[in-house]
């Protein structure tokens, strides 16, 4: 009987985990199923590019996992029963019907979506680029704007900075502004902040600092200090929220709905469940929670896949450090900012800027996509037999 591994979500983390497991374990010993709502792998770090009209290369999951031993199942996850070890997935051929998948080991990688934070009017009037559908809706709306109309990006984090500069560069005829709760790039080094302000000035982007948005209307946003900022289009980038399914289970989750895991990405409450990427509450250096990002997600996928393989084959558990090296920010197609950071993600003095930083960021994006199709980073891997004590969990 094969050990059934079900991976939920084929973003960066889920796809890497599924592919890496297939490289580590013998095909005759495991059945690996990768569940995803869309047939293509989506480069989430490029959604701001898609939103301004750039075309992205399609990456079929079927082609990506052909001849790997991973079965790709299309469908949206509607429920997880961690006590019965089953997953409910919609059947694309029979709308309204769900299929039930049984698992011995579950890898939960459903990721996150935009977080409207309950701000009035956000759901009704704001756009988001946390996924392909939202980016395409924004793309259509931006294409319909006339010269001189205003676009407000809410959120001064990495996504907000990349979106504001991408829009301003692609549409110099628009009035682009960014509303940040704190200071513009206030977490960056002095060099990083100076370069960011320089690029904003060159692109004509207005920065509203210390401006917490309290309401979104059809034609403006309102801030906590009583100001009104005109907005023909509002793009909301103020954080991410995890998929709500985990919260509805008996898994140990945080107040935000993230699954609490140990250093091997294993659920602290259900040993047959692993959580990776944005879905996991994982600790980095100094027990500081990892932030939601591709930079966090990829190493958690490696850690989970290698831990599962080790436990199933009786091998040694991995002990790779989960740490940061830099923050890579695209500021349009011609400018960039690479902020070097400490292991726990605090900015240091060193930073790369300008055209070289833009090329660096582009290489990082390409490397991230390459890493999904090459989950062991091109290093040959030996497939091992499933022999460990956890290979056949007892039925419940």
Short mmCIF file of C-alpha atoms in Angstrom, two decimals:
data_model
loop_
_atom_site.label_atom_id
_atom_site.label_comp_id
_atom_site.label_asym_id
_atom_site.label_seq_id
_atom_site.Cartn_x
_atom_site.Cartn_y
_atom_site.Cartn_z
CA UNK A 1 0.00 0.00 0.00
CA UNK A 2 1.41 3.38 -1.00
CA UNK A 3 1.78 6.18 1.53
CA UNK A 4 -0.63 8.92 0.42
CA UNK A 5 0.75 12.45 0.49
CA UNK A 6 -1.65 15.26 -0.41
CA UNK A 7 -0.30 18.78 -0.96
CA UNK A 8 -2.84 21.60 -0.90
CA UNK A 9 -1.92 24.58 -3.06
CA UNK A 10 0.53 24.87 -5.95
CA UNK A 11 2.04 28.24 -5.26
CA UNK A 12 5.77 28.55 -4.68
CA UNK A 13 5.73 26.51 -1.47
CA UNK A 14 3.27 23.76 -2.39
CA UNK A 15 4.75 23.14 -5.81
CA UNK A 16 8.29 23.00 -4.43
CA UNK A 17 7.27 20.63 -1.64
CA UNK A 18 5.47 18.25 -4.00
CA UNK A 19 8.34 18.18 -6.48
CA UNK A 20 10.97 17.77 -3.79
CA UNK A 21 9.10 14.86 -2.20
CA UNK A 22 8.89 13.18 -5.60
CA UNK A 23 12.68 13.52 -5.89
CA UNK A 24 13.27 12.09 -2.41
CA UNK A 25 10.92 9.06 -2.34
CA UNK A 26 10.47 6.00 -4.53
CA UNK A 27 7.42 6.24 -6.77
CA UNK A 28 6.26 2.73 -5.91
CA UNK A 29 6.13 3.67 -2.21
CA UNK A 30 4.20 6.95 -2.32
CA UNK A 31 1.25 8.53 -4.08
CA UNK A 32 1.74 12.30 -4.21
CA UNK A 33 -1.27 14.43 -5.14
CA UNK A 34 -0.99 18.18 -5.69
CA UNK A 35 -4.32 20.04 -5.47
CA UNK A 36 -4.71 23.47 -7.02
CA UNK A 37 -7.61 25.64 -8.16
CA UNK A 38 -5.86 26.81 -11.35
CA UNK A 39 -4.13 24.77 -14.06
CA UNK A 40 -1.08 27.07 -14.17
CA UNK A 41 1.61 27.99 -11.69
CA UNK A 42 1.23 31.69 -10.91
CA UNK A 43 4.28 33.86 -10.26
CA UNK A 44 2.73 35.82 -7.44
CA UNK A 45 5.73 38.11 -7.11
CA UNK A 46 4.94 39.48 -10.58
CA UNK A 47 1.26 40.39 -10.10
CA UNK A 48 2.04 44.11 -10.19
CA UNK A 49 3.57 43.56 -13.63
CA UNK A 50 0.50 41.70 -14.85
CA UNK A 51 -1.72 44.49 -13.55
CA UNK A 52 -0.07 47.13 -15.77
CA UNK A 53 -0.42 45.08 -18.94
CA UNK A 54 2.76 43.04 -19.11
CA UNK A 55 2.39 39.49 -20.36
CA UNK A 56 3.68 36.67 -18.18
CA UNK A 57 4.85 33.35 -19.50
CA UNK A 58 2.24 30.61 -18.86
CA UNK A 59 3.55 27.74 -16.74
CA UNK A 60 1.30 24.68 -16.96
CA UNK A 61 1.31 22.55 -13.81
CA UNK A 62 0.54 19.51 -15.94
CA UNK A 63 3.67 20.07 -18.00
CA UNK A 64 5.75 21.04 -14.98
CA UNK A 65 4.97 17.79 -13.16
CA UNK A 66 4.83 15.47 -16.17
CA UNK A 67 6.79 12.27 -15.52
CA UNK A 68 7.64 13.29 -11.94
CA UNK A 69 5.24 10.96 -10.17
CA UNK A 70 3.14 13.89 -8.88
CA UNK A 71 -0.56 13.81 -9.81
CA UNK A 72 -2.04 17.28 -10.31
CA UNK A 73 -5.69 17.54 -9.28
CA UNK A 74 -7.60 20.65 -10.31
CA UNK A 75 -10.16 21.86 -7.81
CA UNK A 76 -10.74 24.27 -4.97
CA UNK A 77 -10.28 23.00 -1.44
CA UNK A 78 -13.54 23.45 0.49
CA UNK A 79 -12.76 21.62 3.70
CA UNK A 80 -10.20 19.63 5.65
CA UNK A 81 -11.03 17.03 8.30
CA UNK A 82 -7.77 16.41 10.13
CA UNK A 83 -9.36 13.85 12.44
CA UNK A 84 -10.63 11.66 9.58
CA UNK A 85 -7.60 12.61 7.42
CA UNK A 86 -9.69 13.72 4.45
CA UNK A 87 -9.82 16.77 2.17
CA UNK A 88 -12.90 17.99 0.27
CA UNK A 89 -12.14 19.34 -3.21
CA UNK A 90 -14.53 20.73 -5.82
CA UNK A 91 -14.94 18.71 -8.99
CA UNK A 92 -14.40 20.99 -12.03
CA UNK A 93 -16.30 18.53 -14.24
CA UNK A 94 -19.32 18.50 -11.92
CA UNK A 95 -19.94 21.99 -10.48
CA UNK A 96 -21.44 21.91 -7.02
CA UNK A 97 -20.02 18.49 -6.23
CA UNK A 98 -17.04 17.80 -4.01
CA UNK A 99 -14.61 14.91 -4.14
CA UNK A 100 -13.00 13.51 -1.02
CA UNK A 101 -9.30 12.75 -0.91
CA UNK A 102 -7.80 10.63 1.84
CA UNK A 103 -4.26 11.20 3.05
CA UNK A 104 -1.64 9.72 5.32
CA UNK A 105 0.42 12.92 5.28
CA UNK A 106 -0.99 16.36 4.48
CA UNK A 107 1.06 19.37 3.37
CA UNK A 108 -1.04 22.50 3.85
CA UNK A 109 0.14 25.26 1.51
CA UNK A 110 -3.02 27.21 0.73
CA UNK A 111 -1.22 30.49 1.30
CA UNK A 112 -2.90 33.83 1.75
CA UNK A 113 -5.11 36.43 0.10
CA UNK A 114 -5.49 40.15 0.56
CA UNK A 115 -6.43 41.45 3.99
CA UNK A 116 -9.03 44.22 3.79
CA UNK A 117 -8.83 44.50 7.60
CA UNK A 118 -12.51 45.33 7.84
CA UNK A 119 -11.98 48.90 6.64
CA UNK A 120 -15.35 50.25 5.41
CA UNK A 121 -15.71 50.31 1.62
CA UNK A 122 -12.61 48.25 0.91
CA UNK A 123 -14.40 45.14 -0.30
CA UNK A 124 -16.80 47.18 -2.43
CA UNK A 125 -14.41 49.69 -3.97
CA UNK A 126 -10.76 48.58 -3.67
CA UNK A 127 -8.71 46.38 -5.99
CA UNK A 128 -6.13 43.80 -4.89
CA UNK A 129 -3.24 41.96 -6.55
CA UNK A 130 -2.76 39.03 -4.18
CA UNK A 131 -3.60 36.68 -7.04
CA UNK A 132 -4.07 36.49 -10.79
CA UNK A 133 -7.84 37.23 -10.88
CA UNK A 134 -7.40 40.42 -8.88
CA UNK A 135 -4.44 41.55 -10.98
CA UNK A 136 -6.41 41.01 -14.17
CA UNK A 137 -9.37 43.01 -12.84
CA UNK A 138 -7.04 45.88 -11.95
CA UNK A 139 -5.40 45.60 -15.36
CA UNK A 140 -8.76 46.11 -17.06
CA UNK A 141 -9.64 49.04 -14.81
CA UNK A 142 -6.31 50.81 -15.32
CA UNK A 143 -6.60 50.39 -19.09
CA UNK A 144 -9.88 52.29 -18.96
CA UNK A 145 -8.52 55.31 -17.08
CA UNK A 146 -8.03 58.61 -18.85
CA UNK A 147 -4.97 60.81 -18.50
CA UNK A 148 -4.88 62.76 -15.27
CA UNK A 149 -7.05 60.37 -13.28
CA UNK A 150 -5.84 59.32 -9.86
CA UNK A 151 -4.67 55.97 -8.51
CA UNK A 152 -4.07 55.51 -4.79
CA UNK A 153 -2.06 52.56 -3.49
CA UNK A 154 -2.83 51.84 0.16
CA UNK A 155 0.02 50.17 2.04
CA UNK A 156 3.68 51.06 2.32
CA UNK A 157 5.12 47.54 2.42
CA UNK A 158 6.97 45.74 -0.35
CA UNK A 159 3.83 45.04 -2.40
CA UNK A 160 2.66 48.62 -2.18
CA UNK A 161 6.03 50.06 -3.20
CA UNK A 162 6.34 47.71 -6.16
CA UNK A 163 2.77 48.35 -7.32
CA UNK A 164 2.95 52.14 -7.04
CA UNK A 165 6.23 52.42 -8.96
CA UNK A 166 5.15 49.90 -11.61
CA UNK A 167 1.92 51.78 -12.28
CA UNK A 168 3.61 55.18 -12.32
CA UNK A 169 6.27 53.98 -14.75
CA UNK A 170 3.83 52.22 -17.08
CA UNK A 171 1.25 55.06 -16.95
CA UNK A 172 3.08 58.37 -16.49
CA UNK A 173 -0.15 60.10 -17.55
CA UNK A 174 -1.87 59.05 -14.31
CA UNK A 175 -1.70 60.76 -10.91
CA UNK A 176 -0.28 58.01 -8.69
CA UNK A 177 0.00 58.28 -4.92
CA UNK A 178 0.73 55.94 -2.01
CA UNK A 179 -0.76 56.12 1.48
CA UNK A 180 1.42 54.55 4.18
CA UNK A 181 0.51 54.04 7.82
CA UNK A 182 4.07 54.98 8.81
CA UNK A 183 6.92 56.79 7.12
CA UNK A 184 7.86 55.94 3.54
CA UNK A 185 10.21 52.96 3.71
CA UNK A 186 10.74 53.58 7.42
CA UNK A 187 12.13 50.06 7.94
CA UNK A 188 14.90 50.56 5.35
CA UNK A 189 18.44 51.76 5.87
CA UNK A 190 19.16 55.48 5.33
CA UNK A 191 20.59 54.67 1.89
CA UNK A 192 17.52 52.62 1.02
CA UNK A 193 15.13 55.38 2.13
CA UNK A 194 17.00 58.02 0.15
CA UNK A 195 16.86 55.94 -3.01
CA UNK A 196 13.19 55.18 -2.56
CA UNK A 197 12.35 58.87 -2.21
CA UNK A 198 14.46 59.65 -5.25
CA UNK A 199 12.58 57.11 -7.38
CA UNK A 200 9.21 58.34 -6.10
CA UNK A 201 10.22 61.87 -7.07
CA UNK A 202 11.41 60.85 -10.53
CA UNK A 203 8.18 58.95 -11.21
CA UNK A 204 6.00 61.72 -9.79
CA UNK A 205 4.46 59.59 -7.04
CA UNK A 206 2.96 61.47 -4.08
CA UNK A 207 3.64 59.81 -0.74
CA UNK A 208 1.12 60.36 2.07
CA UNK A 209 3.01 59.35 5.19
CA UNK A 210 1.53 58.48 8.59
CA UNK A 211 -1.79 58.26 6.80
CA UNK A 212 -3.86 55.35 8.06
CA UNK A 213 -6.76 54.83 5.65
CA UNK A 214 -10.07 54.49 7.50
CA UNK A 215 -12.52 54.36 4.59
CA UNK A 216 -12.52 53.61 0.87
CA UNK A 217 -15.16 55.21 -1.35
CA UNK A 218 -15.77 54.98 -5.09
CA UNK A 219 -13.81 58.18 -5.77
CA UNK A 220 -11.57 58.75 -2.73
CA UNK A 221 -10.04 57.34 0.43
CA UNK A 222 -10.28 58.93 3.85
CA UNK A 223 -7.50 58.90 6.44
CA UNK A 224 -7.50 58.91 10.23
CA UNK A 225 -6.43 62.57 10.38
CA UNK A 226 -9.52 63.62 8.40
CA UNK A 227 -7.83 64.04 5.01
CA UNK A 228 -9.47 62.98 1.75
CA UNK A 229 -7.35 61.64 -1.12
CA UNK A 230 -9.00 61.53 -4.57
CA UNK A 231 -8.93 58.06 -6.12
CA UNK A 232 -10.48 56.92 -9.38
CA UNK A 233 -8.87 53.59 -8.50
CA UNK A 234 -7.80 52.35 -5.08
CA UNK A 235 -5.37 49.45 -4.80
CA UNK A 236 -5.28 47.85 -1.35
CA UNK A 237 -1.96 46.22 -0.41
CA UNK A 238 -2.09 46.60 3.37
CA UNK A 239 -1.21 43.07 4.39
CA UNK A 240 -2.30 39.49 3.76
CA UNK A 241 -4.74 37.11 5.46
CA UNK A 242 -4.40 33.33 5.43
CA UNK A 243 -6.96 30.98 3.93
CA UNK A 244 -9.77 30.45 6.50
CA UNK A 245 -10.02 26.66 6.18
CA UNK A 246 -7.40 25.82 8.82
CA UNK A 247 -9.29 27.83 11.44
CA UNK A 248 -12.35 25.60 10.88
CA UNK A 249 -10.38 22.46 11.78
CA UNK A 250 -9.13 21.08 15.11
CA UNK A 251 -5.57 22.11 14.21
CA UNK A 252 -3.72 24.35 16.64
CA UNK A 253 -3.80 27.75 14.94
CA UNK A 254 -2.95 31.32 15.92
CA UNK A 255 -5.40 34.20 16.21
CA UNK A 256 -4.64 34.98 12.56
CA UNK A 257 -5.47 31.43 11.45
CA UNK A 258 -1.91 30.29 10.79
CA UNK A 259 -1.07 26.69 11.69
CA UNK A 260 1.40 26.45 14.57
CA UNK A 261 4.36 24.26 13.53
CA UNK A 262 7.64 23.06 14.97
CA UNK A 263 11.06 23.46 13.37
CA UNK A 264 10.32 20.75 10.81
CA UNK A 265 7.09 22.51 9.72
CA UNK A 266 5.03 19.80 11.42
CA UNK A 267 1.80 20.76 13.15
CA UNK A 268 2.24 20.78 16.92
CA UNK A 269 -1.22 19.26 17.33
CA UNK A 270 -1.47 16.81 14.41
CA UNK A 271 1.78 15.02 13.48
CA UNK A 272 0.47 13.91 10.07
CA UNK A 273 -0.03 17.55 8.98
CA UNK A 274 2.69 19.94 7.81
CA UNK A 275 2.13 23.62 7.06
CA UNK A 276 4.38 25.80 4.92
CA UNK A 277 4.60 29.31 3.55
CA UNK A 278 2.08 31.94 4.59
CA UNK A 279 -0.17 29.27 6.14
CA UNK A 280 2.38 28.42 8.83
CA UNK A 281 3.32 30.17 12.04
CA UNK A 282 7.00 29.28 11.91
CA UNK A 283 9.78 30.80 13.97
CA UNK A 284 13.01 32.18 12.56
CA UNK A 285 16.11 33.50 14.35
CA UNK A 286 15.38 34.65 17.88
CA UNK A 287 11.99 32.89 17.72
CA UNK A 288 10.72 35.81 15.64
CA UNK A 289 7.79 34.73 13.39
CA UNK A 290 8.64 34.55 9.71
CA UNK A 291 6.89 37.17 7.63
CA UNK A 292 4.54 36.21 4.82
CA UNK A 293 6.72 36.19 1.72
CA UNK A 294 8.31 34.05 -0.96
CA UNK A 295 11.60 34.48 0.90
CA UNK A 296 10.06 32.74 3.91
CA UNK A 297 7.99 30.21 2.03
CA UNK A 298 10.64 28.54 -0.08
CA UNK A 299 12.89 27.39 2.79
CA UNK A 300 9.85 26.17 4.75
CA UNK A 301 8.90 24.03 1.73
CA UNK A 302 12.40 22.53 1.61
CA UNK A 303 12.31 21.91 5.34
CA UNK A 304 8.90 20.21 5.29
CA UNK A 305 9.62 18.00 2.27
CA UNK A 306 12.97 16.86 3.62
CA UNK A 307 11.49 16.24 7.08
CA UNK A 308 8.65 14.13 5.67
CA UNK A 309 11.09 12.14 3.55
CA UNK A 310 13.41 11.60 6.51
CA UNK A 311 10.63 10.38 8.77
CA UNK A 312 9.24 8.03 6.14
CA UNK A 313 12.62 6.54 5.27
CA UNK A 314 14.20 6.49 8.71
CA UNK A 315 16.72 9.15 7.74
CA UNK A 316 18.18 12.09 9.64
CA UNK A 317 15.94 15.10 10.12
CA UNK A 318 17.16 18.30 8.43
CA UNK A 319 18.27 21.23 10.53
CA UNK A 320 18.52 24.02 7.97
CA UNK A 321 18.33 27.55 9.40
CA UNK A 322 15.31 29.65 8.43
CA UNK A 323 16.78 33.11 7.98
CA UNK A 324 16.82 36.18 5.74
CA UNK A 325 19.57 37.75 3.67
CA UNK A 326 17.97 40.66 1.82
CA UNK A 327 14.74 42.27 0.72
CA UNK A 328 14.46 42.61 -3.05
CA UNK A 329 12.21 45.42 -4.25
CA UNK A 330 11.47 46.26 -7.87
CA UNK A 331 10.75 49.95 -8.45
CA UNK A 332 9.48 49.67 -11.99
CA UNK A 333 11.43 47.94 -14.77
CA UNK A 334 14.49 50.20 -14.63
CA UNK A 335 15.01 50.78 -10.91
CA UNK A 336 15.34 48.53 -7.89
CA UNK A 337 16.41 48.34 -4.28
CA UNK A 338 18.16 45.42 -2.60
CA UNK A 339 18.14 46.02 1.13
CA UNK A 340 20.50 43.72 3.01
CA UNK A 341 19.15 42.54 6.36
CA UNK A 342 20.12 40.60 9.46
CA UNK A 343 19.08 36.96 9.87
CA UNK A 344 15.88 38.12 11.60
CA UNK A 345 15.05 40.63 8.82
CA UNK A 346 16.28 43.95 10.23
CA UNK A 347 17.87 46.36 7.77
CA UNK A 348 21.63 46.95 7.86
CA UNK A 349 23.48 49.87 6.27
CA UNK A 350 24.34 48.10 3.02
CA UNK A 351 21.96 48.34 0.05
CA UNK A 352 22.15 48.07 -3.73
CA UNK A 353 20.23 50.59 -5.80
CA UNK A 354 19.50 51.60 -9.36
CA UNK A 355 19.66 49.58 -12.55
CA UNK A 356 21.90 46.88 -11.10
CA UNK A 357 19.37 46.31 -8.31
CA UNK A 358 16.57 46.02 -10.89
CA UNK A 359 18.54 43.31 -12.74
CA UNK A 360 19.26 41.58 -9.43
CA UNK A 361 15.55 41.53 -8.55
CA UNK A 362 14.64 40.17 -11.98
CA UNK A 363 17.16 37.36 -11.56
CA UNK A 364 15.67 36.56 -8.14
CA UNK A 365 12.18 36.31 -9.66
CA UNK A 366 13.44 34.04 -12.43
CA UNK A 367 15.36 31.93 -9.93
CA UNK A 368 12.23 31.53 -7.78
CA UNK A 369 10.25 30.19 -10.74
CA UNK A 370 13.16 27.98 -11.79
CA UNK A 371 13.33 26.61 -8.25
CA UNK A 372 9.71 25.45 -8.49
CA UNK A 373 10.49 23.34 -11.55
CA UNK A 374 13.83 22.27 -10.02
CA UNK A 375 12.99 21.63 -6.35
CA UNK A 376 16.40 20.17 -5.48
CA UNK A 377 18.13 23.09 -7.25
CA UNK A 378 19.60 20.86 -9.93
CA UNK A 379 21.37 18.60 -7.43
CA UNK A 380 20.78 14.90 -8.22
CA UNK A 381 18.64 13.23 -5.57
CA UNK A 382 18.43 9.60 -4.59
CA UNK A 383 14.91 8.25 -4.18
CA UNK A 384 14.76 6.25 -0.97
CA UNK A 385 12.44 3.46 0.09
CA UNK A 386 9.67 4.19 2.57
CA UNK A 387 10.62 2.14 5.63
CA UNK A 388 10.19 4.41 8.65
CA UNK A 389 7.81 3.79 11.51
CA UNK A 390 5.54 6.56 10.27
CA UNK A 391 5.11 5.05 6.82
CA UNK A 392 1.77 3.48 7.68
CA UNK A 393 -0.13 5.65 10.16
CA UNK A 394 -2.88 3.84 11.98
CA UNK A 395 -6.40 4.48 10.73
CA UNK A 396 -8.65 6.65 12.86
#
